[in-house]
mmCIF file of C-alpha atoms and ligand atoms in Angstrom:
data_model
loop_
_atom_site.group_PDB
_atom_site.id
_atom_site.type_symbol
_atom_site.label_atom_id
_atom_site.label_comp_id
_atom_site.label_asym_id
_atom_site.label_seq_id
_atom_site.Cartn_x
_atom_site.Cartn_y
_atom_site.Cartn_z
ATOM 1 C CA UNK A 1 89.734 58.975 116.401
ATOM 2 C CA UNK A 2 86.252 57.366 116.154
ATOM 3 C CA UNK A 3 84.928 54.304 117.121
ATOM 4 C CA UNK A 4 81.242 53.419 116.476
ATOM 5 C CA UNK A 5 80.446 49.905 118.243
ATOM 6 C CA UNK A 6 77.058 48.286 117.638
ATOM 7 C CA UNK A 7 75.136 51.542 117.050
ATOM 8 C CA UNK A 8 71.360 51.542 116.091
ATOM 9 C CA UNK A 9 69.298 53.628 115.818
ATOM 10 C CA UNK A 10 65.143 53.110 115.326
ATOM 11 C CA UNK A 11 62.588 55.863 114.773
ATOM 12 C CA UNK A 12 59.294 55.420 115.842
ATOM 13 C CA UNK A 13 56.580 57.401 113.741
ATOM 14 C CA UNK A 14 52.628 56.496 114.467
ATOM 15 C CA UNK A 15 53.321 53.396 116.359
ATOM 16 C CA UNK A 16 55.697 51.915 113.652
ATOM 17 C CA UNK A 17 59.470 51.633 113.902
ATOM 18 C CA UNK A 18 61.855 51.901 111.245
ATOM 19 C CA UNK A 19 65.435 50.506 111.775
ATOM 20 C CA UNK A 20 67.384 53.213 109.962
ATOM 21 C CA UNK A 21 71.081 51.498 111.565
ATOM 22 C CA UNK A 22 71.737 48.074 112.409
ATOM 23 C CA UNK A 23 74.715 47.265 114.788
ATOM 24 C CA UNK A 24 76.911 49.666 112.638
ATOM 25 C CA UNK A 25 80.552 48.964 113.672
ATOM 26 C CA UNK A 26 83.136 51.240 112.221
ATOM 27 C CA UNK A 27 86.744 52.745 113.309
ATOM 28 C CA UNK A 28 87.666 55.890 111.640
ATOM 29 C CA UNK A 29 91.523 56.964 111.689
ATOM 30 C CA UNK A 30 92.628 60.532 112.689
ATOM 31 C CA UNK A 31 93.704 62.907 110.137
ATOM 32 C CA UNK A 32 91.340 60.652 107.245
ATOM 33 C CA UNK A 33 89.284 61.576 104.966
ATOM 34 C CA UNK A 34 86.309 58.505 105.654
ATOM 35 C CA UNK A 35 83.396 58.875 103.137
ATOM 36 C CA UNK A 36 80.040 56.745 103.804
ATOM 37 C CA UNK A 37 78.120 56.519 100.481
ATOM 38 C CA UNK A 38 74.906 54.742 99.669
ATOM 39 C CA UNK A 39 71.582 55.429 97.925
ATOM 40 C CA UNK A 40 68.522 57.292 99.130
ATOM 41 C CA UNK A 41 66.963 56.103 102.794
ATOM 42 C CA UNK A 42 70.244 53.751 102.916
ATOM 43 C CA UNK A 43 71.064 55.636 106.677
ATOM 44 C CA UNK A 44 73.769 57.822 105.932
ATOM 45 C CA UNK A 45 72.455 61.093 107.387
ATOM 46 C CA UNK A 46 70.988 59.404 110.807
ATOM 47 C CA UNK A 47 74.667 57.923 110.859
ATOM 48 C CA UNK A 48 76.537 60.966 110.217
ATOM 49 C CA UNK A 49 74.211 62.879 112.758
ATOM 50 C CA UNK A 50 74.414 60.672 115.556
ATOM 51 C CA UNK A 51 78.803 61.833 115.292
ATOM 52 C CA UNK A 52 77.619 64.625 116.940
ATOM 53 C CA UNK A 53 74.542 63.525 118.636
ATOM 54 C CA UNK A 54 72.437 65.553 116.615
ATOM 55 C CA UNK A 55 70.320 62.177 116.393
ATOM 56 C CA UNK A 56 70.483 60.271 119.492
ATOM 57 C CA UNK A 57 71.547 56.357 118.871
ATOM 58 C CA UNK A 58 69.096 53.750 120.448
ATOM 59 C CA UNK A 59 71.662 51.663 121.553
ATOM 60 C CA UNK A 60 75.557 51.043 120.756
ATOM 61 C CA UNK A 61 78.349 53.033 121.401
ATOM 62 C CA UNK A 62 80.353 55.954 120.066
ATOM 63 C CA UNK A 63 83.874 57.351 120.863
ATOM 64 C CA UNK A 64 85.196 60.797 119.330
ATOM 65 C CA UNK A 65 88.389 61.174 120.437
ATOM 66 C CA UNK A 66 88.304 58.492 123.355
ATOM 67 C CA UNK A 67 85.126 60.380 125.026
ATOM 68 C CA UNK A 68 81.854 58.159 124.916
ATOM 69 C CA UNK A 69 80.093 60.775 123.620
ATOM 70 C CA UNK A 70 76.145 59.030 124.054
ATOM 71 C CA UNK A 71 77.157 59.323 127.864
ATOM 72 C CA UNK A 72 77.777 62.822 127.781
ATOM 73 C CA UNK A 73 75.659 65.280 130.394
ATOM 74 C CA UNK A 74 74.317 67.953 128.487
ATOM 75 C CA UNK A 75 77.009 70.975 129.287
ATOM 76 C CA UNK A 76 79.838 68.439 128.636
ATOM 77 C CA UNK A 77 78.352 67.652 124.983
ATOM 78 C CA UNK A 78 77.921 71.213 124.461
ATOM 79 C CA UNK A 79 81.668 71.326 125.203
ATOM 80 C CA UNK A 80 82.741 67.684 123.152
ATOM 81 C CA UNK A 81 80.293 69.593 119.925
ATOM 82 C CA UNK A 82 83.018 72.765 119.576
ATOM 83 C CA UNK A 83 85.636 69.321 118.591
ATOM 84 C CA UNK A 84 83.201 68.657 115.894
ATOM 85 C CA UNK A 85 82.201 70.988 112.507
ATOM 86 C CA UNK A 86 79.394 70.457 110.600
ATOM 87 C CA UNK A 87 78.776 72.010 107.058
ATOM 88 C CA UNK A 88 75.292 71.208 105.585
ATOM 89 C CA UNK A 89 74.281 70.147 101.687
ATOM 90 C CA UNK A 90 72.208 73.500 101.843
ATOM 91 C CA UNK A 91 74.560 75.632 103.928
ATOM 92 C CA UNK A 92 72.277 76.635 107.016
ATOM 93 C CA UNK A 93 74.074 80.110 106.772
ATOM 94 C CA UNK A 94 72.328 83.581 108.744
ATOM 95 C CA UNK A 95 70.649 85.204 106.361
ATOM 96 C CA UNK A 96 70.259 88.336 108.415
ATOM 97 C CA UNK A 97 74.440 88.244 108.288
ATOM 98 C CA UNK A 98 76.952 88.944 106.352
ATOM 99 C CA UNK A 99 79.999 86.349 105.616
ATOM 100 C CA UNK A 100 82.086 87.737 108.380
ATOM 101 C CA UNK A 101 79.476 87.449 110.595
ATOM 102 C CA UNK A 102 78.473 84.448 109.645
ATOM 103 C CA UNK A 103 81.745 83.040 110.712
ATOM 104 C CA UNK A 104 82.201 85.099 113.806
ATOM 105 C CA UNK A 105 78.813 83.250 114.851
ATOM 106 C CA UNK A 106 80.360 80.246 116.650
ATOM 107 C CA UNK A 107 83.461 82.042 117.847
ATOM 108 C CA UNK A 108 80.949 85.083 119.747
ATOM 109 C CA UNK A 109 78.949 81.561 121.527
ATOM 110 C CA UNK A 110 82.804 79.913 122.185
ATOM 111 C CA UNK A 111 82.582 83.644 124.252
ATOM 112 C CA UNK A 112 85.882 84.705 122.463
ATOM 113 C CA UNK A 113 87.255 87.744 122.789
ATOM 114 C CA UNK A 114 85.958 90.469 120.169
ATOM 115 C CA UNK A 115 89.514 91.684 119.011
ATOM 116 C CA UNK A 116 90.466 87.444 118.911
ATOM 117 C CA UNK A 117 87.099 86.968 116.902
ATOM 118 C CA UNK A 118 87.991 89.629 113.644
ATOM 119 C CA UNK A 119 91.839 88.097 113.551
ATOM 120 C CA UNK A 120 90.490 84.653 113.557
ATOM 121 C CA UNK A 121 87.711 85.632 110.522
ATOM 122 C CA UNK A 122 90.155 87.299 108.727
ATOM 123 C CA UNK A 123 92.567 84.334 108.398
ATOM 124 C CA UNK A 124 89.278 82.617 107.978
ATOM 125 C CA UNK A 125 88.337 84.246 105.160
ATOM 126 C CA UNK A 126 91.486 83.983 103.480
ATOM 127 C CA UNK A 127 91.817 80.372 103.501
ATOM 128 C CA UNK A 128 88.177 79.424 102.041
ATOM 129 C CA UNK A 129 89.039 82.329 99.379
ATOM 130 C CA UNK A 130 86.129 84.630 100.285
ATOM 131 C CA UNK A 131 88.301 88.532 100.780
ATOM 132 C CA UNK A 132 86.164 89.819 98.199
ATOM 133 C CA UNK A 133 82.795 88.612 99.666
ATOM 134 C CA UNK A 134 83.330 89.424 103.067
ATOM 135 C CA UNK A 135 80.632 91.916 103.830
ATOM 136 C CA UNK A 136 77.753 90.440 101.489
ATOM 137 C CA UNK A 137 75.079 88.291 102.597
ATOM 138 C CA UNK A 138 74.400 85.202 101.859
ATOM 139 C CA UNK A 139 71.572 85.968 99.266
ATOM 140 C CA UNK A 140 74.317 87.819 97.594
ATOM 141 C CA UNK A 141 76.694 84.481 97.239
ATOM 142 C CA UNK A 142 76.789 81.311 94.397
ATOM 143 C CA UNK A 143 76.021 78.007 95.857
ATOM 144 C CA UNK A 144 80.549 77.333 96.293
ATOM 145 C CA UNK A 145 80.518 81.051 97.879
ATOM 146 C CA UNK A 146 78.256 79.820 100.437
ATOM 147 C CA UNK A 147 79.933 76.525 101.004
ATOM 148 C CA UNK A 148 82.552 78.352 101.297
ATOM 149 C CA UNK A 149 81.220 79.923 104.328
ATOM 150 C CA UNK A 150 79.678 76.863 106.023
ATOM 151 C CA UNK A 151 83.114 75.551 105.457
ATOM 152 C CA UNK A 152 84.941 78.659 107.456
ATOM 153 C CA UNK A 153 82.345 79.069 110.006
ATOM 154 C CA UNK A 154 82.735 75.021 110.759
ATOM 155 C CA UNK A 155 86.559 75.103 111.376
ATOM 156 C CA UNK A 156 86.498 78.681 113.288
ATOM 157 C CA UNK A 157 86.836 76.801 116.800
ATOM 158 C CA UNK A 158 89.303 74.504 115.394
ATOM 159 C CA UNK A 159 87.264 70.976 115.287
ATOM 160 C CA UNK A 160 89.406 68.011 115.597
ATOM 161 C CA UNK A 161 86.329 66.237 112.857
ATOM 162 C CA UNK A 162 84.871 67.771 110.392
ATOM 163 C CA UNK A 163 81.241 66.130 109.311
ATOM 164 C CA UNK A 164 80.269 66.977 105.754
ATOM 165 C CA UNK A 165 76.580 65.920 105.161
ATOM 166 C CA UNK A 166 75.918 65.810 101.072
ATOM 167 C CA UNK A 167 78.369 69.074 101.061
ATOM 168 C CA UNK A 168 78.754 69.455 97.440
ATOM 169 C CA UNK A 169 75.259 67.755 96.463
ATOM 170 C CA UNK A 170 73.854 70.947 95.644
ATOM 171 C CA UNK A 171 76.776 72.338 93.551
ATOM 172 C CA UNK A 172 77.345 71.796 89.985
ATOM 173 C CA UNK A 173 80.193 69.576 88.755
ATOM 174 C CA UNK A 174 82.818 72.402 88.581
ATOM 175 C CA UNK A 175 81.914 73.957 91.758
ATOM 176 C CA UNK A 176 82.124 70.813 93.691
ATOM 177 C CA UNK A 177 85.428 70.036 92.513
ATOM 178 C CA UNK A 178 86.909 73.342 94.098
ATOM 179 C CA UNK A 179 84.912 72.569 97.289
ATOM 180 C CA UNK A 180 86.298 69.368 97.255
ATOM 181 C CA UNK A 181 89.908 70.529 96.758
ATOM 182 C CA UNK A 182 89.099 73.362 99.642
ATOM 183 C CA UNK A 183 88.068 69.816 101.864
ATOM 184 C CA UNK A 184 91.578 68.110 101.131
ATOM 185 C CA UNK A 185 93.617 71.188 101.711
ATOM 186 C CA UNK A 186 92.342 71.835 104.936
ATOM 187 C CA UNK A 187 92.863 68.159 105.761
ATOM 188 C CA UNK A 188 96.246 68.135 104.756
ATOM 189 C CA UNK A 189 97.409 71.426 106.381
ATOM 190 C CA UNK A 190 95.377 70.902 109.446
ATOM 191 C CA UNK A 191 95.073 67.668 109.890
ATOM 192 C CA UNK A 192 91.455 67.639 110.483
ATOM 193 C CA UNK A 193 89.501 64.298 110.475
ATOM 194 C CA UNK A 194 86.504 64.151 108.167
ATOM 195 C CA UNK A 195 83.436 62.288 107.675
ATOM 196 C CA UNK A 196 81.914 62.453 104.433
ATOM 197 C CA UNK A 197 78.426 61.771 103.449
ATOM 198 C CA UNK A 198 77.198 61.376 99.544
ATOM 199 C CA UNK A 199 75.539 59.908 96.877
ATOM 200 C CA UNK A 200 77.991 60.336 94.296
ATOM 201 C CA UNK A 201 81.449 57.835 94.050
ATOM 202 C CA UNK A 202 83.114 60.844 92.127
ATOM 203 C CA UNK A 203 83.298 62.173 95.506
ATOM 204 C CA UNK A 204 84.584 59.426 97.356
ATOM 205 C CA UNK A 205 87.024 58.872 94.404
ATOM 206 C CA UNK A 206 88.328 62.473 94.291
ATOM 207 C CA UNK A 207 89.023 63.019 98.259
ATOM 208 C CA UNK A 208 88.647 60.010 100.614
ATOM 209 C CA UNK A 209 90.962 57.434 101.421
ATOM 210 C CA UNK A 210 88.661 55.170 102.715
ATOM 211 C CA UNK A 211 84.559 54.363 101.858
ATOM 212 C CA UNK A 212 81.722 52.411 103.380
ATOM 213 C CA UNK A 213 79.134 51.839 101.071
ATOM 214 C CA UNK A 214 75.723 51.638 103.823
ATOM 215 C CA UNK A 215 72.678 49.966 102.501
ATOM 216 C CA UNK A 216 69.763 49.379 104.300
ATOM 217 C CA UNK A 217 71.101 50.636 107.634
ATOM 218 C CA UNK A 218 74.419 47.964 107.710
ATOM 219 C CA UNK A 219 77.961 48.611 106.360
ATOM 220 C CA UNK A 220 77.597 46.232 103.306
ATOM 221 C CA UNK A 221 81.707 46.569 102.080
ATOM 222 C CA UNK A 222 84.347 49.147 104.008
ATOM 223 C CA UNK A 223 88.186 49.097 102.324
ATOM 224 C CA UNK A 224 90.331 51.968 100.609
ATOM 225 C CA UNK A 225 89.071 53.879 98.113
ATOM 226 C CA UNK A 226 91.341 52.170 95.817
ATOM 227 C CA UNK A 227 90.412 48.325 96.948
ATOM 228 C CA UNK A 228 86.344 48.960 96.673
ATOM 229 C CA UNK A 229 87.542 50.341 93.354
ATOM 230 C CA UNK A 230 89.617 47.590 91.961
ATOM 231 C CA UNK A 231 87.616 44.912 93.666
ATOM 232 C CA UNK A 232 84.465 45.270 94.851
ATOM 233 C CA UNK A 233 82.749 42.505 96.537
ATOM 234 C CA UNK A 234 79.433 43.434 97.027
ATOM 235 C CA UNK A 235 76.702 43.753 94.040
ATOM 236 C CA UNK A 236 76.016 47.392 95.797
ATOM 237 C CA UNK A 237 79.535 48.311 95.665
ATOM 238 C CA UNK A 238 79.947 47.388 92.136
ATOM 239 C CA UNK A 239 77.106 49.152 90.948
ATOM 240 C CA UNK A 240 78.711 52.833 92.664
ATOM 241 C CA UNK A 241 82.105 51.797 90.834
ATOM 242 C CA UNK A 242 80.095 51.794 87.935
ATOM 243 C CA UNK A 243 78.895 55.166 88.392
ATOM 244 C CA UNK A 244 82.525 56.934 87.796
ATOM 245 C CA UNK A 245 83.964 54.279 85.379
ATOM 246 C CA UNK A 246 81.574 53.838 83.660
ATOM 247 C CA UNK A 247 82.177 50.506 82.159
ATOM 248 C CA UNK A 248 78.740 48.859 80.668
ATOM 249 C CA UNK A 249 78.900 46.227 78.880
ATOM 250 C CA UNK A 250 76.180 45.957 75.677
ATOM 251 C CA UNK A 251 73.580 43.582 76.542
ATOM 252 C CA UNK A 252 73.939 41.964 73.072
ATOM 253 C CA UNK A 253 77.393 41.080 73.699
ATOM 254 C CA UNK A 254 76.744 40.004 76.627
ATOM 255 C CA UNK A 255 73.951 38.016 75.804
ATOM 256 C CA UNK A 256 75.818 36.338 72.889
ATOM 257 C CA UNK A 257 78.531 35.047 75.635
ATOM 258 C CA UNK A 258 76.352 34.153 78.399
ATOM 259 C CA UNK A 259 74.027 32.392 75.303
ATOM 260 C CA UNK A 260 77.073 30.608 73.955
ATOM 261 C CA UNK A 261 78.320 28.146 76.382
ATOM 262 C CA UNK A 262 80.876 27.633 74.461
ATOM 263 C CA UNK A 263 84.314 26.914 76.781
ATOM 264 C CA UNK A 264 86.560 28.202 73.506
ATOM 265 C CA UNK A 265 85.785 31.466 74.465
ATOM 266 C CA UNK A 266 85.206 34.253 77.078
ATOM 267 C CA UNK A 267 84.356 37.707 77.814
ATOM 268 C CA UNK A 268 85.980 39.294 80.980
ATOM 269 C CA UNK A 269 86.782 42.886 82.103
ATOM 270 C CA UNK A 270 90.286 43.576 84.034
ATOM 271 C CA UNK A 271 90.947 46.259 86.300
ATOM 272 C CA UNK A 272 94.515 47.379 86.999
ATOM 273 C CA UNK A 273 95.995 49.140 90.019
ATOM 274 C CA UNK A 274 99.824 51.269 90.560
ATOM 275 C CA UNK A 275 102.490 48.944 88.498
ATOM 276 C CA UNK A 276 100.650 46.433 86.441
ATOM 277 C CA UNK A 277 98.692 49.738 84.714
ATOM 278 C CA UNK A 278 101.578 50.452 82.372
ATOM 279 C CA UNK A 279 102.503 46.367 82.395
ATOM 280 C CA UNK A 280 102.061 44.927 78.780
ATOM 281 C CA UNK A 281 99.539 42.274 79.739
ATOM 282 C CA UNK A 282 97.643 41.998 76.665
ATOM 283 C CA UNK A 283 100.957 41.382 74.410
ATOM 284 C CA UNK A 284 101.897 38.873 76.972
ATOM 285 C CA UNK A 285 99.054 36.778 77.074
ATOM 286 C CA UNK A 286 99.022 36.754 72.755
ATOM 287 C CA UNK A 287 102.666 35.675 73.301
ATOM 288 C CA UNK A 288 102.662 33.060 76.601
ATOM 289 C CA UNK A 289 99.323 31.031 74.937
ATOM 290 C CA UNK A 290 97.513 29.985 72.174
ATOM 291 C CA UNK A 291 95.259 32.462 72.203
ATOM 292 C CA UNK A 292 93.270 35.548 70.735
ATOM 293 C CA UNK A 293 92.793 38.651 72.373
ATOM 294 C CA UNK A 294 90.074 41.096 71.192
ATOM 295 C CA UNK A 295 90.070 44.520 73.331
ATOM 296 C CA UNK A 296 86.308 45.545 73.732
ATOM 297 C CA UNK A 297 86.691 48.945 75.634
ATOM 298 C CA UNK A 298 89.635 50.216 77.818
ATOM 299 C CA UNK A 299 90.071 53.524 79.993
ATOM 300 C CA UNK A 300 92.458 54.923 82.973
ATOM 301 C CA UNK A 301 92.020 56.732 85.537
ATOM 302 C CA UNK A 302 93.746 57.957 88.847
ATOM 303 C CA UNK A 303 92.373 57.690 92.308
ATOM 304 C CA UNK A 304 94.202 60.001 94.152
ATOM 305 C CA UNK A 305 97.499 59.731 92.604
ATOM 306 C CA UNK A 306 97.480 56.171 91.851
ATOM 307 C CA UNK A 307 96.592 55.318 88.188
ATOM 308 C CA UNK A 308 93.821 52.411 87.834
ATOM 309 C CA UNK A 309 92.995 50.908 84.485
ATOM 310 C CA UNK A 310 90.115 49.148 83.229
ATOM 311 C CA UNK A 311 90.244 46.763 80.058
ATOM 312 C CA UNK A 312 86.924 44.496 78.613
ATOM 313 C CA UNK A 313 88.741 41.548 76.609
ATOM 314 C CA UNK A 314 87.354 38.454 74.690
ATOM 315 C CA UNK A 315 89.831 35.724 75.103
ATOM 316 C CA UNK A 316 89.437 32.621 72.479
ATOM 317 C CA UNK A 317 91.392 29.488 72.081
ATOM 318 C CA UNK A 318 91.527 26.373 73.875
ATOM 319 C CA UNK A 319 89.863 25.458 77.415
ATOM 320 C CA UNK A 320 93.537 24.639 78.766
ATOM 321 C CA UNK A 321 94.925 27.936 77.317
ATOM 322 C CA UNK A 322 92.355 30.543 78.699
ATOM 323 C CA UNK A 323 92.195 28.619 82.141
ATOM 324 C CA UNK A 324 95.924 29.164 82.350
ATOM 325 C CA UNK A 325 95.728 32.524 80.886
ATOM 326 C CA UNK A 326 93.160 33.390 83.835
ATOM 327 C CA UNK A 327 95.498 32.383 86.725
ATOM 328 C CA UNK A 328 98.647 34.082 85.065
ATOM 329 C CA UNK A 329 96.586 37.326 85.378
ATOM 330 C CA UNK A 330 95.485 36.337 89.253
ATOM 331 C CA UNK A 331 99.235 35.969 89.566
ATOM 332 C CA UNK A 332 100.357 39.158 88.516
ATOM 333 C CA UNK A 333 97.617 40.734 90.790
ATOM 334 C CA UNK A 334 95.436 41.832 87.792
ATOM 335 C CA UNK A 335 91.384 41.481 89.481
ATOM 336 C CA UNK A 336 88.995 40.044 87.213
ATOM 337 C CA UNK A 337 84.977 39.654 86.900
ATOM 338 C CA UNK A 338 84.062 37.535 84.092
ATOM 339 C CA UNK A 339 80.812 38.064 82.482
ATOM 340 C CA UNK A 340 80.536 34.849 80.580
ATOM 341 C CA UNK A 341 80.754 31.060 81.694
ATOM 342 C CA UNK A 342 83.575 29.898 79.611
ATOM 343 C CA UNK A 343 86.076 26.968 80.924
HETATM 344 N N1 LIG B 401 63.216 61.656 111.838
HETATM 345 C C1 LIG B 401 62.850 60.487 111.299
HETATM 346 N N2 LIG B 401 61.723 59.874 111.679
HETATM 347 C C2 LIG B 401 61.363 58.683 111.159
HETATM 348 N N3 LIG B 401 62.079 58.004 110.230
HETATM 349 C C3 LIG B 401 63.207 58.571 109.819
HETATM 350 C C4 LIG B 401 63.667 59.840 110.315
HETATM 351 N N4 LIG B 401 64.834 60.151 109.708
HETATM 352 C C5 LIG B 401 65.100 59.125 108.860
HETATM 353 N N5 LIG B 401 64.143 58.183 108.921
HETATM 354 C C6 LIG B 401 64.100 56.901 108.177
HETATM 355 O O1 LIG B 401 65.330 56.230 108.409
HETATM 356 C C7 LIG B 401 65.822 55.634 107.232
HETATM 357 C C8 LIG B 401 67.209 56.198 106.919
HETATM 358 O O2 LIG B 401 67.067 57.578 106.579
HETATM 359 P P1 LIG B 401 68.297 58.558 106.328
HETATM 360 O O3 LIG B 401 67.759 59.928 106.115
HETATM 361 O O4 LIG B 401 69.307 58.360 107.380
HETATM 362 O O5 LIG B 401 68.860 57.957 104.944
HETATM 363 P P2 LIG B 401 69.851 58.644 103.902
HETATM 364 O O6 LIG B 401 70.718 57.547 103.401
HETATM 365 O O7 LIG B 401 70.525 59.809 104.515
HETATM 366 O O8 LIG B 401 68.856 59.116 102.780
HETATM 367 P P3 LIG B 401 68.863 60.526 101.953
HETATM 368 O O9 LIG B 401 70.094 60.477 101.091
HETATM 369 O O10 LIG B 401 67.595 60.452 101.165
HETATM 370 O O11 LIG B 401 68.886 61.607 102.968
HETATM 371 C C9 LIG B 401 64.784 55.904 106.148
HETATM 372 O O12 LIG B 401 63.925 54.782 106.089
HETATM 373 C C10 LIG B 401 64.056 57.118 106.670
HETATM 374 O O13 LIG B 401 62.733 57.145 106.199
#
């Protein structure tokens, strides 16, 4: 649906230039749910605006839906922009109108018919859940309300992508979880692309089926949701994992391994995906070698509907046993990071 093929993009402010994307190359499927995350300044808003041309790239190219759109004249963009919605971290809504209107808005520029324009907002308004709300203004709405409407105004011309820039940044936890459940619905009963921008890997991990974590204006790790989960490559990567699982390790005890050079003994953490979750690894390894298991800390989760585990183990006994014991677990598929030298 997308292809983006050595894009860059540099500002120039007061005779300096800043390299917000470097030769970005991504592909994003039709009818997926893509989320870009990285930190502050990292280029995810210059990225997700230059979908739409919003920010003009300074050189690479860009396909949305097999149309190059940089090479666009200016009436056929205008035409290529009604195949791509937009909702906004702080809604952009009319504050002069009221939700219908609000939604109307695009459909009255489209030049559709008026009769056409109140059927359309009325099935509008009943699938973001707004029939109550439909003649207050904006100043009148909760921060969902309104996302809510940036959400129904974005699909009224029926996009084929839908670009969500920090959409649910503003809303509390609660709130953003029934945004983020409007999102998927509308992506599985309309089979609408969308691009997802955010700081927060609850968000990827709730809704997208596949990240890129940007940093410093280059992709720095793109897989599934449920690979950059399970095994992340990248220090940056790891570090948004950690966000959601939450899976620290004390500094004492990790300074008592990484102190101990000791190849008896070592301190690892284990991350399960699908089957090997409800396997009996732990029992197994006590009963296939000569060894000790000590379970620091241990959770599960689900991404999406697939459960994904998380276990932080000592292992002690001889060299021979916990090197074998390490590549039984690579064999079942069980990923490992191990925190302390060991054998
Ligand atoms: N209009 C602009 N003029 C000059 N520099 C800009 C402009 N917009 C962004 N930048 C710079 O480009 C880089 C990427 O910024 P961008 O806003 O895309 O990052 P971001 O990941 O979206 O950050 P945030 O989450 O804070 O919005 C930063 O160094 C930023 O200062």
């Amino acid at each position: 649906m997308i292809q983006v093929q050595n894009l860059q993009k540099v500002y120039h402010v007061k005779g300096q230039s800043v390299e917000a994307l470097k030769e970005i190359n991504l592909e994003i499927h039709r009818g997926e749910i893509f989320g870009i995350i990285g930190y502050s300044g990292a280029g995810k808003s210059t990225l997700i605006r230059c979908f739409n041309m919003l920010e003009e790239p300074t050189s690479g190219n860009l396909f949305v839906d097999g149309d190059e759109i940089t090479h666009l004249t200016p009436s056929q963009l205008r035409e290529k922009r009604k195949e791509i919605g937009m909702i906004f971290q702080h809604f952009n809504l009319l504050s002069s109108r009221t939700v219908r209107d609000n939604i109307a808005y695009p459909l009255e520029i489209a030049g559709m018919k008026k009769a056409d324009i109140t059927k359309r907002v009325a099935e509008l308004i009943q699938l973001v859940g707004l029939t109550q709300q439909s003649e207050s203004y904006p100043a009148q709405l909760s921060g969902g309300q309104k996302q809510r409407v940036g959400i129904a105004r974005a699909i009224a011309n029926n996009p084929k992508v839908l670009l969500c820039d920090e959409a649910t940044s503003a809303l509390d936890p609660k709130t953003t979880e029934s945004i983020l459940e409007l999102l998927k619905d509308i992506n599985e009963n309309l089979g609408l692309t969308m691009i997802l921008i955010t700081h927060e890997m609850e968000v990827i991990k709730k809704i997208c089926d596949r990240v890129a974590v940007i940093d410093n204006g280059t992709i720095a790790e793109l897989g599934s949701v449920l690979e950059v989960f399970s095994r992340p490559k990248t220090n940056i990567a790891r570090e948004f994992v950690k966000q959601v699982t939450n899976i620290e390790v004390p500094t004492a005890i990790l300074e008592q391994f990484a102190t101990a050079h000791s190849d008896s003994h070592c301190l690892l953490q284990l991350s399960f995906i699908g089957e090997t979750t409800g396997a009996p690894i732990i029992s197994d390894l006590i009963k296939n070698f000569d060894l000790q298991v000590n379970i620091l800390h241990g959770q599960i989760d689900r991404i999406q509907d697939t459960p994904y585990g998380t276990l932080v183990i000592t292992m002690e006994g001889a060299p021979d046993q916990i090197l074998q014991a390490k590549s039984y677990l690579t064999q079942l598929g069980v990923s490992m990071e191990v925190f302390s030298n060991g054998p």
